[in-house]
Short mmCIF file of C-alpha atoms and ligand atoms in Angstrom, two decimals:
data_model
loop_
_atom_site.label_atom_id
_atom_site.label_comp_id
_atom_site.label_asym_id
_atom_site.label_seq_id
_atom_site.Cartn_x
_atom_site.Cartn_y
_atom_site.Cartn_z
CA UNK A 1 17.28 -0.85 -28.13
CA UNK A 2 18.88 -3.24 -25.68
CA UNK A 3 17.52 -6.55 -24.45
CA UNK A 4 18.58 -7.32 -20.87
CA UNK A 5 18.46 -10.99 -19.85
CA UNK A 6 18.37 -12.13 -16.24
CA UNK A 7 16.36 -13.35 -13.26
CA UNK A 8 14.07 -10.37 -12.82
CA UNK A 9 12.35 -9.93 -9.46
CA UNK A 10 10.20 -6.97 -8.36
CA UNK A 11 7.10 -5.92 -6.41
CA UNK A 12 4.71 -3.85 -8.55
CA UNK A 13 1.84 -4.72 -6.17
CA UNK A 14 2.18 -3.80 -2.49
CA UNK A 15 2.66 -7.02 -0.46
CA UNK A 16 1.14 -5.28 2.60
CA UNK A 17 -2.21 -5.33 0.79
CA UNK A 18 -1.95 -8.73 -0.85
CA UNK A 19 0.55 -8.17 -3.66
CA UNK A 20 2.97 -10.97 -4.47
CA UNK A 21 6.49 -11.11 -5.79
CA UNK A 22 6.72 -10.86 -9.60
CA UNK A 23 9.37 -13.12 -11.08
CA UNK A 24 10.80 -13.86 -14.51
CA UNK A 25 13.24 -16.71 -13.85
CA UNK A 26 14.83 -16.32 -17.32
CA UNK A 27 13.44 -12.94 -18.14
CA UNK A 28 13.92 -10.29 -20.75
CA UNK A 29 13.53 -6.52 -20.52
CA UNK A 30 13.61 -4.53 -23.72
CA UNK A 31 14.86 -1.02 -23.04
CA UNK A 32 14.57 1.93 -25.41
CA UNK A 33 15.96 5.35 -24.47
CA UNK A 34 16.00 4.34 -20.79
CA UNK A 35 12.41 3.10 -20.73
CA UNK A 36 11.31 -0.53 -20.38
CA UNK A 37 9.13 -1.10 -23.44
CA UNK A 38 8.64 -4.88 -23.26
CA UNK A 39 8.96 -7.47 -20.54
CA UNK A 40 8.58 -11.25 -20.59
CA UNK A 41 10.43 -14.53 -20.99
CA UNK A 42 13.82 -14.01 -22.62
CA UNK A 43 13.26 -16.62 -25.36
CA UNK A 44 10.03 -15.01 -26.54
CA UNK A 45 11.48 -11.50 -26.50
CA UNK A 46 14.62 -12.68 -28.27
CA UNK A 47 12.53 -14.33 -30.99
CA UNK A 48 10.67 -11.05 -31.58
CA UNK A 49 13.79 -8.87 -31.42
CA UNK A 50 16.56 -10.99 -32.94
CA UNK A 51 18.46 -7.90 -34.13
CA UNK A 52 18.79 -6.10 -30.78
CA UNK A 53 21.89 -6.14 -28.59
CA UNK A 54 21.66 -8.52 -25.62
CA UNK A 55 23.17 -7.78 -22.23
CA UNK A 56 23.33 -11.12 -20.45
CA UNK A 57 22.88 -10.79 -16.69
CA UNK A 58 22.22 -14.48 -16.07
CA UNK A 59 23.21 -15.68 -12.61
CA UNK A 60 22.43 -13.53 -9.62
CA UNK A 61 19.32 -11.36 -9.43
CA UNK A 62 18.21 -8.32 -11.41
CA UNK A 63 16.27 -6.01 -9.07
CA UNK A 64 14.86 -2.49 -9.29
CA UNK A 65 17.33 0.16 -8.12
CA UNK A 66 17.07 0.75 -4.39
CA UNK A 67 15.33 3.85 -3.05
CA UNK A 68 16.80 5.36 0.13
CA UNK A 69 14.30 7.77 1.72
CA UNK A 70 16.55 9.10 4.49
CA UNK A 71 20.31 9.53 4.27
CA UNK A 72 22.59 12.41 5.37
CA UNK A 73 25.08 13.69 2.81
CA UNK A 74 27.46 15.35 5.35
CA UNK A 75 27.71 12.25 7.54
CA UNK A 76 29.42 9.81 5.20
CA UNK A 77 32.66 10.27 7.17
CA UNK A 78 30.88 10.13 10.56
CA UNK A 79 29.73 6.50 10.52
CA UNK A 80 30.66 4.06 13.22
CA UNK A 81 30.17 6.25 16.31
CA UNK A 82 28.77 3.58 18.56
CA UNK A 83 27.59 3.60 22.14
CA UNK A 84 25.71 6.93 22.29
CA UNK A 85 22.04 7.92 22.30
CA UNK A 86 20.80 10.39 19.67
CA UNK A 87 21.55 13.78 21.24
CA UNK A 88 25.05 12.79 22.44
CA UNK A 89 25.83 11.23 19.08
CA UNK A 90 24.74 14.40 17.28
CA UNK A 91 26.91 16.60 19.49
CA UNK A 92 29.99 14.38 19.52
CA UNK A 93 29.95 12.68 16.11
CA UNK A 94 27.62 14.18 13.54
CA UNK A 95 27.57 17.94 14.08
CA UNK A 96 31.36 18.53 14.29
CA UNK A 97 31.65 16.75 10.92
CA UNK A 98 28.69 18.68 9.47
CA UNK A 99 30.40 21.93 10.47
CA UNK A 100 33.44 21.00 8.33
CA UNK A 101 31.27 21.34 5.21
CA UNK A 102 31.58 25.12 5.52
CA UNK A 103 34.85 24.52 3.69
CA UNK A 104 33.83 24.11 0.05
CA UNK A 105 36.68 21.87 -1.20
CA UNK A 106 35.96 19.61 1.78
CA UNK A 107 32.24 19.61 0.96
CA UNK A 108 33.00 18.68 -2.66
CA UNK A 109 35.15 15.75 -1.56
CA UNK A 110 32.42 14.57 0.82
CA UNK A 111 29.83 14.89 -1.98
CA UNK A 112 31.95 12.59 -4.17
CA UNK A 113 32.31 10.04 -1.35
CA UNK A 114 28.60 10.22 -0.62
CA UNK A 115 27.26 9.83 -4.17
CA UNK A 116 29.76 7.07 -4.84
CA UNK A 117 28.61 5.32 -1.64
CA UNK A 118 24.99 5.39 -2.74
CA UNK A 119 25.82 4.11 -6.23
CA UNK A 120 28.04 1.31 -4.91
CA UNK A 121 25.15 0.17 -2.72
CA UNK A 122 22.78 -0.02 -5.69
CA UNK A 123 20.80 3.01 -4.59
CA UNK A 124 19.52 4.83 -7.67
CA UNK A 125 17.03 7.21 -6.01
CA UNK A 126 17.43 9.02 -2.70
CA UNK A 127 15.85 11.64 -0.50
CA UNK A 128 18.98 13.22 0.91
CA UNK A 129 19.35 15.35 4.01
CA UNK A 130 21.62 18.09 2.70
CA UNK A 131 24.10 20.31 4.51
CA UNK A 132 23.69 23.46 6.63
CA UNK A 133 25.67 25.43 4.00
CA UNK A 134 24.15 26.34 0.63
CA UNK A 135 27.38 25.93 -1.41
CA UNK A 136 27.78 22.41 0.03
CA UNK A 137 24.23 21.59 -1.12
CA UNK A 138 25.19 22.86 -4.59
CA UNK A 139 28.15 20.46 -4.49
CA UNK A 140 25.85 17.56 -3.68
CA UNK A 141 23.40 18.37 -6.49
CA UNK A 142 26.27 18.84 -8.94
CA UNK A 143 27.87 15.51 -8.06
CA UNK A 144 24.52 13.66 -8.19
CA UNK A 145 23.90 15.18 -11.64
CA UNK A 146 27.38 14.17 -12.81
CA UNK A 147 26.88 10.54 -11.75
CA UNK A 148 23.19 10.48 -12.69
CA UNK A 149 21.48 9.68 -9.39
CA UNK A 150 17.85 10.67 -8.80
CA UNK A 151 18.26 12.95 -5.82
CA UNK A 152 15.78 15.05 -3.87
CA UNK A 153 17.59 17.25 -1.36
CA UNK A 154 17.85 20.67 0.18
CA UNK A 155 19.45 23.05 2.64
CA UNK A 156 19.25 21.85 6.26
CA UNK A 157 18.14 24.66 8.56
CA UNK A 158 18.14 25.22 12.32
CA UNK A 159 18.02 28.35 14.48
CA UNK A 160 18.57 27.11 18.03
CA UNK A 161 20.28 24.60 20.32
CA UNK A 162 22.94 23.45 17.85
CA UNK A 163 26.52 24.74 17.69
CA UNK A 164 26.43 28.41 16.50
CA UNK A 165 28.15 27.77 13.14
CA UNK A 166 25.20 25.59 12.05
CA UNK A 167 22.49 28.16 12.82
CA UNK A 168 20.64 30.45 10.43
CA UNK A 169 17.69 32.85 10.58
CA UNK A 170 14.19 32.40 9.10
CA UNK A 171 14.91 35.11 6.49
CA UNK A 172 18.23 33.64 5.40
CA UNK A 173 16.85 30.08 5.39
CA UNK A 174 14.05 31.18 3.06
CA UNK A 175 16.30 33.20 0.77
CA UNK A 176 19.02 30.54 0.43
CA UNK A 177 16.46 27.74 0.05
CA UNK A 178 14.62 29.58 -2.71
CA UNK A 179 17.86 30.29 -4.57
CA UNK A 180 18.89 26.62 -4.36
CA UNK A 181 15.45 25.52 -5.54
CA UNK A 182 15.71 27.90 -8.52
CA UNK A 183 19.10 26.42 -9.40
CA UNK A 184 18.20 22.74 -9.01
CA UNK A 185 14.50 21.90 -8.63
CA UNK A 186 13.31 20.08 -11.76
CA UNK A 187 16.75 20.26 -13.37
CA UNK A 188 17.54 16.79 -14.75
CA UNK A 189 16.60 14.28 -12.04
CA UNK A 190 17.02 16.74 -9.15
CA UNK A 191 14.20 18.00 -6.93
CA UNK A 192 14.24 20.32 -3.95
CA UNK A 193 13.35 19.27 -0.40
CA UNK A 194 12.58 21.80 2.34
CA UNK A 195 14.60 20.43 5.27
CA UNK A 196 14.39 21.80 8.83
CA UNK A 197 16.72 19.56 10.87
CA UNK A 198 14.12 18.74 13.55
CA UNK A 199 11.68 20.73 15.68
CA UNK A 200 14.11 20.60 18.57
CA UNK A 201 16.50 22.90 16.67
CA UNK A 202 13.85 24.94 14.81
CA UNK A 203 11.57 27.58 16.30
CA UNK A 204 8.10 28.42 14.99
CA UNK A 205 9.34 31.38 12.90
CA UNK A 206 11.83 29.16 11.07
CA UNK A 207 9.27 26.39 10.53
CA UNK A 208 6.90 29.03 9.20
CA UNK A 209 9.57 30.17 6.71
CA UNK A 210 9.91 26.51 5.68
CA UNK A 211 6.14 26.35 5.11
CA UNK A 212 6.31 29.43 2.88
CA UNK A 213 9.17 27.99 0.87
CA UNK A 214 7.31 24.69 0.41
CA UNK A 215 4.29 26.57 -0.97
CA UNK A 216 6.45 28.73 -3.26
CA UNK A 217 8.23 25.82 -4.96
CA UNK A 218 5.61 23.67 -6.72
CA UNK A 219 6.47 19.99 -6.51
CA UNK A 220 9.02 20.46 -3.73
CA UNK A 221 9.28 17.89 -0.94
CA UNK A 222 9.43 18.25 2.80
CA UNK A 223 11.63 16.13 5.03
CA UNK A 224 12.69 16.15 8.66
CA UNK A 225 12.94 13.92 11.73
CA UNK A 226 10.20 12.92 14.17
CA UNK A 227 9.68 10.85 17.33
CA UNK A 228 13.11 9.22 17.31
CA UNK A 229 14.29 9.25 20.92
CA UNK A 230 12.56 9.68 24.30
CA UNK A 231 14.68 12.64 25.48
CA UNK A 232 14.32 14.36 22.10
CA UNK A 233 10.53 13.95 22.18
CA UNK A 234 10.29 15.26 25.75
CA UNK A 235 12.43 18.29 24.83
CA UNK A 236 10.27 19.07 21.80
CA UNK A 237 7.12 18.84 23.93
CA UNK A 238 8.70 21.29 26.39
CA UNK A 239 9.81 23.71 23.66
CA UNK A 240 6.38 23.68 22.00
CA UNK A 241 4.33 23.88 25.20
CA UNK A 242 3.05 20.33 25.20
CA UNK A 243 2.41 19.87 21.46
CA UNK A 244 2.90 16.43 20.00
CA UNK A 245 5.82 16.22 17.60
CA UNK A 246 3.98 15.82 14.27
CA UNK A 247 1.83 18.86 15.10
CA UNK A 248 4.91 21.08 15.37
CA UNK A 249 5.33 20.60 11.60
CA UNK A 250 1.68 20.27 10.65
CA UNK A 251 0.70 23.66 12.09
CA UNK A 252 3.03 25.24 9.50
CA UNK A 253 1.53 23.32 6.56
CA UNK A 254 4.52 21.01 6.30
CA UNK A 255 2.74 17.65 6.50
CA UNK A 256 1.18 16.37 3.27
CA UNK A 257 1.59 13.88 0.46
CA UNK A 258 5.02 15.37 -0.31
CA UNK A 259 6.33 14.83 3.25
CA UNK A 260 8.76 12.18 4.45
CA UNK A 261 9.57 12.07 8.16
CA UNK A 262 12.38 9.89 9.43
CA UNK A 263 11.99 7.43 12.32
CA UNK A 264 8.63 7.81 14.12
CA UNK A 265 9.71 5.14 16.60
CA UNK A 266 7.42 6.50 19.34
CA UNK A 267 4.25 7.93 17.71
CA UNK A 268 0.91 8.51 19.39
CA UNK A 269 -2.21 7.06 17.78
CA UNK A 270 -3.36 10.60 16.94
CA UNK A 271 -0.11 11.28 15.12
CA UNK A 272 -0.48 8.09 13.07
CA UNK A 273 -4.01 9.08 12.13
CA UNK A 274 -2.87 12.55 11.12
CA UNK A 275 -0.01 11.16 9.00
CA UNK A 276 -2.50 8.84 7.26
CA UNK A 277 -4.99 11.66 6.61
CA UNK A 278 -2.26 13.84 5.14
CA UNK A 279 -0.82 11.00 3.00
CA UNK A 280 2.65 11.56 4.47
CA UNK A 281 5.36 8.88 4.58
CA UNK A 282 7.71 7.56 7.24
CA UNK A 283 11.32 6.64 6.49
CA UNK A 284 12.04 3.65 8.71
CA UNK A 285 15.76 3.48 9.55
CA UNK A 286 16.32 0.22 11.43
CA UNK A 287 20.12 0.08 11.75
CA UNK A 288 20.16 3.66 13.02
CA UNK A 289 17.36 2.95 15.51
CA UNK A 290 19.28 -0.06 16.82
CA UNK A 291 22.72 1.61 16.84
CA UNK A 292 21.47 4.63 18.79
CA UNK A 293 19.20 2.49 20.99
CA UNK A 294 16.29 4.68 19.92
CA UNK A 295 13.73 1.88 20.16
CA UNK A 296 11.97 -0.68 18.01
CA UNK A 297 9.78 0.73 15.25
CA UNK A 298 6.21 -0.53 15.26
CA UNK A 299 5.70 -1.27 11.60
CA UNK A 300 2.39 -2.98 12.43
CA UNK A 301 0.92 0.18 13.95
CA UNK A 302 1.88 2.13 10.84
CA UNK A 303 0.48 -0.49 8.47
CA UNK A 304 -2.73 -0.79 10.52
CA UNK A 305 -3.11 3.00 10.54
CA UNK A 306 -2.57 3.17 6.76
CA UNK A 307 0.64 5.22 6.96
CA UNK A 308 3.11 4.86 4.08
CA UNK A 309 6.48 3.41 5.17
CA UNK A 310 9.72 3.02 3.22
CA UNK A 311 13.35 2.43 4.20
CA UNK A 312 16.16 4.83 4.97
CA UNK A 313 19.79 4.05 5.69
CA UNK A 314 20.17 7.14 7.91
CA UNK A 315 23.90 7.26 7.25
CA UNK A 316 25.80 8.22 9.42
CA UNK A 317 23.81 6.97 12.47
CA UNK A 318 22.89 4.05 10.24
CA UNK A 319 25.68 1.56 9.62
CA UNK A 320 26.08 1.82 5.85
CA UNK A 321 24.40 2.59 2.56
CA UNK A 322 23.08 -0.91 1.83
CA UNK A 323 19.30 -1.13 1.76
CA UNK A 324 19.71 -4.91 1.71
CA UNK A 325 21.13 -4.58 5.22
CA UNK A 326 18.41 -2.13 6.28
CA UNK A 327 15.73 -4.53 5.05
CA UNK A 328 17.33 -7.40 6.95
CA UNK A 329 17.56 -5.28 10.10
CA UNK A 330 13.88 -4.31 9.68
CA UNK A 331 13.09 -8.01 9.52
CA UNK A 332 15.16 -8.74 12.66
CA UNK A 333 13.43 -6.01 14.66
CA UNK A 334 9.95 -7.19 13.66
CA UNK A 335 10.89 -10.73 14.67
CA UNK A 336 12.04 -9.45 18.08
CA UNK A 337 8.66 -7.79 18.62
CA UNK A 338 7.00 -11.21 18.65
CA UNK A 339 3.22 -10.95 18.40
CA UNK A 340 3.50 -7.14 18.05
CA UNK A 341 5.81 -7.51 15.05
CA UNK A 342 4.85 -7.29 11.40
CA UNK A 343 5.42 -10.53 9.50
CA UNK A 344 7.82 -9.84 6.63
CA UNK A 345 8.48 -12.06 3.61
CA UNK A 346 11.21 -11.49 0.98
CA UNK A 347 8.55 -9.68 -1.10
CA UNK A 348 7.91 -7.24 1.78
CA UNK A 349 11.63 -6.58 2.14
CA UNK A 350 12.09 -5.91 -1.57
CA UNK A 351 9.01 -3.68 -1.59
CA UNK A 352 10.32 -1.65 1.36
CA UNK A 353 13.69 -1.19 -0.37
CA UNK A 354 12.29 -0.27 -3.80
CA UNK A 355 8.63 0.36 -4.69
CA UNK A 356 7.63 1.67 -1.24
CA UNK A 357 10.39 4.28 -1.50
CA UNK A 358 9.34 5.25 -5.01
CA UNK A 359 5.78 5.69 -3.72
CA UNK A 360 6.92 7.74 -0.72
CA UNK A 361 8.82 10.06 -3.07
CA UNK A 362 5.98 10.36 -5.59
CA UNK A 363 8.06 8.63 -8.25
CA UNK A 364 6.10 5.37 -8.54
CA UNK A 365 5.07 6.21 -12.10
CA UNK A 366 8.75 6.22 -13.10
CA UNK A 367 10.74 3.86 -10.87
CA UNK A 368 10.43 1.25 -8.09
CA UNK A 369 9.72 -1.79 -10.26
CA UNK A 370 10.83 -3.17 -13.62
CA UNK A 371 7.49 -3.09 -15.43
CA UNK A 372 6.70 -1.82 -18.93
CA UNK A 373 6.63 1.98 -18.98
CA UNK A 374 9.09 2.38 -16.09
CA UNK A 375 12.59 3.74 -16.37
CA UNK A 376 15.32 1.09 -16.38
CA UNK A 377 16.78 1.83 -12.93
CA UNK A 378 18.20 -1.53 -11.90
CA UNK A 379 20.72 -3.38 -9.79
CA UNK A 380 22.39 -6.62 -10.75
CA UNK A 381 23.36 -8.59 -7.67
CA UNK A 382 26.00 -11.08 -8.68
CA UNK A 383 28.27 -12.52 -6.03
CA UNK A 384 31.87 -13.51 -6.61
CA UNK A 385 32.00 -17.14 -7.80
CA UNK A 386 32.51 -19.52 -4.89
CA UNK A 387 31.61 -17.09 -2.11
CA UNK A 388 28.88 -18.05 0.37
CA UNK A 389 26.20 -15.96 -1.34
CA UNK A 390 27.11 -17.53 -4.69
CA UNK A 391 26.65 -20.99 -3.17
CA UNK A 392 23.37 -19.87 -1.58
CA UNK A 393 21.97 -18.50 -4.84
CA UNK A 394 23.05 -21.51 -6.90
CA UNK A 395 21.37 -23.90 -4.44
CA UNK A 396 18.20 -21.84 -3.89
CA UNK A 397 14.90 -23.59 -4.61
CA UNK A 398 13.72 -20.71 -6.82
CA UNK A 399 13.86 -16.95 -7.27
CA UNK A 400 11.88 -16.15 -4.08
CA UNK A 401 14.20 -18.34 -2.03
CA UNK A 402 17.18 -16.75 -3.80
CA UNK A 403 15.85 -13.31 -2.85
CA UNK A 404 15.56 -14.32 0.82
CA UNK A 405 19.14 -15.59 0.70
CA UNK A 406 20.28 -12.34 -0.91
CA UNK A 407 18.71 -10.31 1.92
CA UNK A 408 20.39 -12.60 4.45
CA UNK A 409 23.85 -12.55 2.88
CA UNK A 410 24.36 -9.82 0.29
CA UNK A 411 26.41 -6.69 0.84
CA UNK A 412 27.46 -3.80 -1.35
CA UNK A 413 30.33 -6.01 -2.58
CA UNK A 414 27.73 -8.13 -4.38
CA UNK A 415 26.37 -5.19 -6.38
CA UNK A 416 27.90 -5.92 -9.76
CA UNK A 417 26.26 -3.27 -11.93
CA UNK A 418 23.79 -0.43 -11.58
CA UNK A 419 21.76 1.42 -14.23
CA UNK A 420 19.74 4.62 -14.14
CA UNK A 421 17.53 5.47 -17.13
CA UNK A 422 19.20 2.56 -18.90
CA UNK A 423 22.71 3.96 -18.52
CA UNK A 424 25.37 2.21 -16.44
CA UNK A 425 26.34 4.10 -13.31
CA UNK A 426 29.94 3.99 -12.13
CA UNK A 427 29.84 1.98 -8.91
CA UNK A 428 33.40 2.68 -7.87
CA UNK A 429 34.67 6.21 -8.42
CA UNK A 430 38.28 5.08 -8.46
CA UNK A 431 37.40 3.30 -11.68
CA UNK A 432 34.96 5.86 -13.07
CA UNK A 433 34.86 5.59 -16.83
CA UNK A 434 35.57 1.86 -16.94
CA UNK A 435 31.85 0.99 -17.19
CA UNK A 436 29.88 -0.44 -18.92
CA UNK A 437 31.25 -3.81 -17.92
CA UNK A 438 28.20 -6.01 -18.46
CA UNK A 439 28.69 -7.75 -21.79
CA UNK A 440 27.12 -10.55 -23.79
CA UNK A 441 29.25 -12.96 -21.77
CA UNK A 442 29.46 -11.98 -18.09
CA UNK A 443 32.98 -10.83 -17.42
CA UNK A 444 34.97 -12.22 -14.49
CA UNK A 445 34.49 -10.23 -11.33
CA UNK A 446 37.18 -7.73 -10.54
ZN1 ZN B 501 18.50 11.35 10.09
#
């Protein structure tokens, strides 16, 4: 067993319904075979377990691993395309890059960049929008398995209105999806997600094939996009003869507890009620919404309607893998909404980046907080000595203040170490194999 020592901060109880931040200022977590078996003050745990190895993570903050509920594997090299609304950005930036993943060596290189990017950001669990090509999705699952990430993903399908090399048919979508699910669903930490790109590019026959696949793979997830951009929504309404967007999925049995829809910036009240009834979740992607000028997400309407919400980076429309940045951007946008905004404390931000995502993905019994019985999926934020975040953390009035300062200032460069199931994850693939670095005495930062 290993005893981890540090300032442990997490949100086992939902702050949107009265939960508060849980803090161990000088805490201990006893980990056996990847599971947290005891938690408490370090001194007490040390006294009871004097013989166990100690990993000292004092200084900085020890947080649950981040959970990204919406991120595109083929877009890691398409970030930074600014100044375009959604449909132009897709055509000019995202889709030409996605088409390159037909080349398998290219797809494998992108998979390595992508998984490394998630790990470097402290993301330990992700619902990943896959590629339009089945072998590229294999490459993603294989790389995630190699590094150890908890990934739910699948083949992205479309049968209209995109460039021809990204289109499929309902029959082929079903056949390739089923084969991928047989290869990967439930293997290690991998799970399959049925993934039509969005209703705009998917006709009813294809969405119906997606519904069949979802029913045929027990425990599979469903993910897609919804209500992101005004022109997109109007086009969907036209294509589906006036239907509201959520209904275009729901009529094929795609909306349920295992569903995560990205964005929902412009929902109707009926759609929110339907999402609540079905138990579905929304992946809120605030940097993407701002970068594409999609609109400001009404978190308050979702919370009031009882709809589950977690965070997504939406790389590559989003501006990076860091869920610390997404949480801060979510906070900014709610502030800008004034009286219509949802008040967010550091506990809300941590919840959105960790336990809310675990709940959205049905993994809350395993990950999302650092309580007894959970897997040790964790991130140690430890800034370089003397940098502004280091000064901010050292002068914070307590762990909650330190957490607020971390959301304000931290970047992926401040992610010192990451663990999944108690095992260190390489956070920089150029140096893969050099971990574990955390030792009894914290080593100087590279
Ligand atoms: Zn997206």
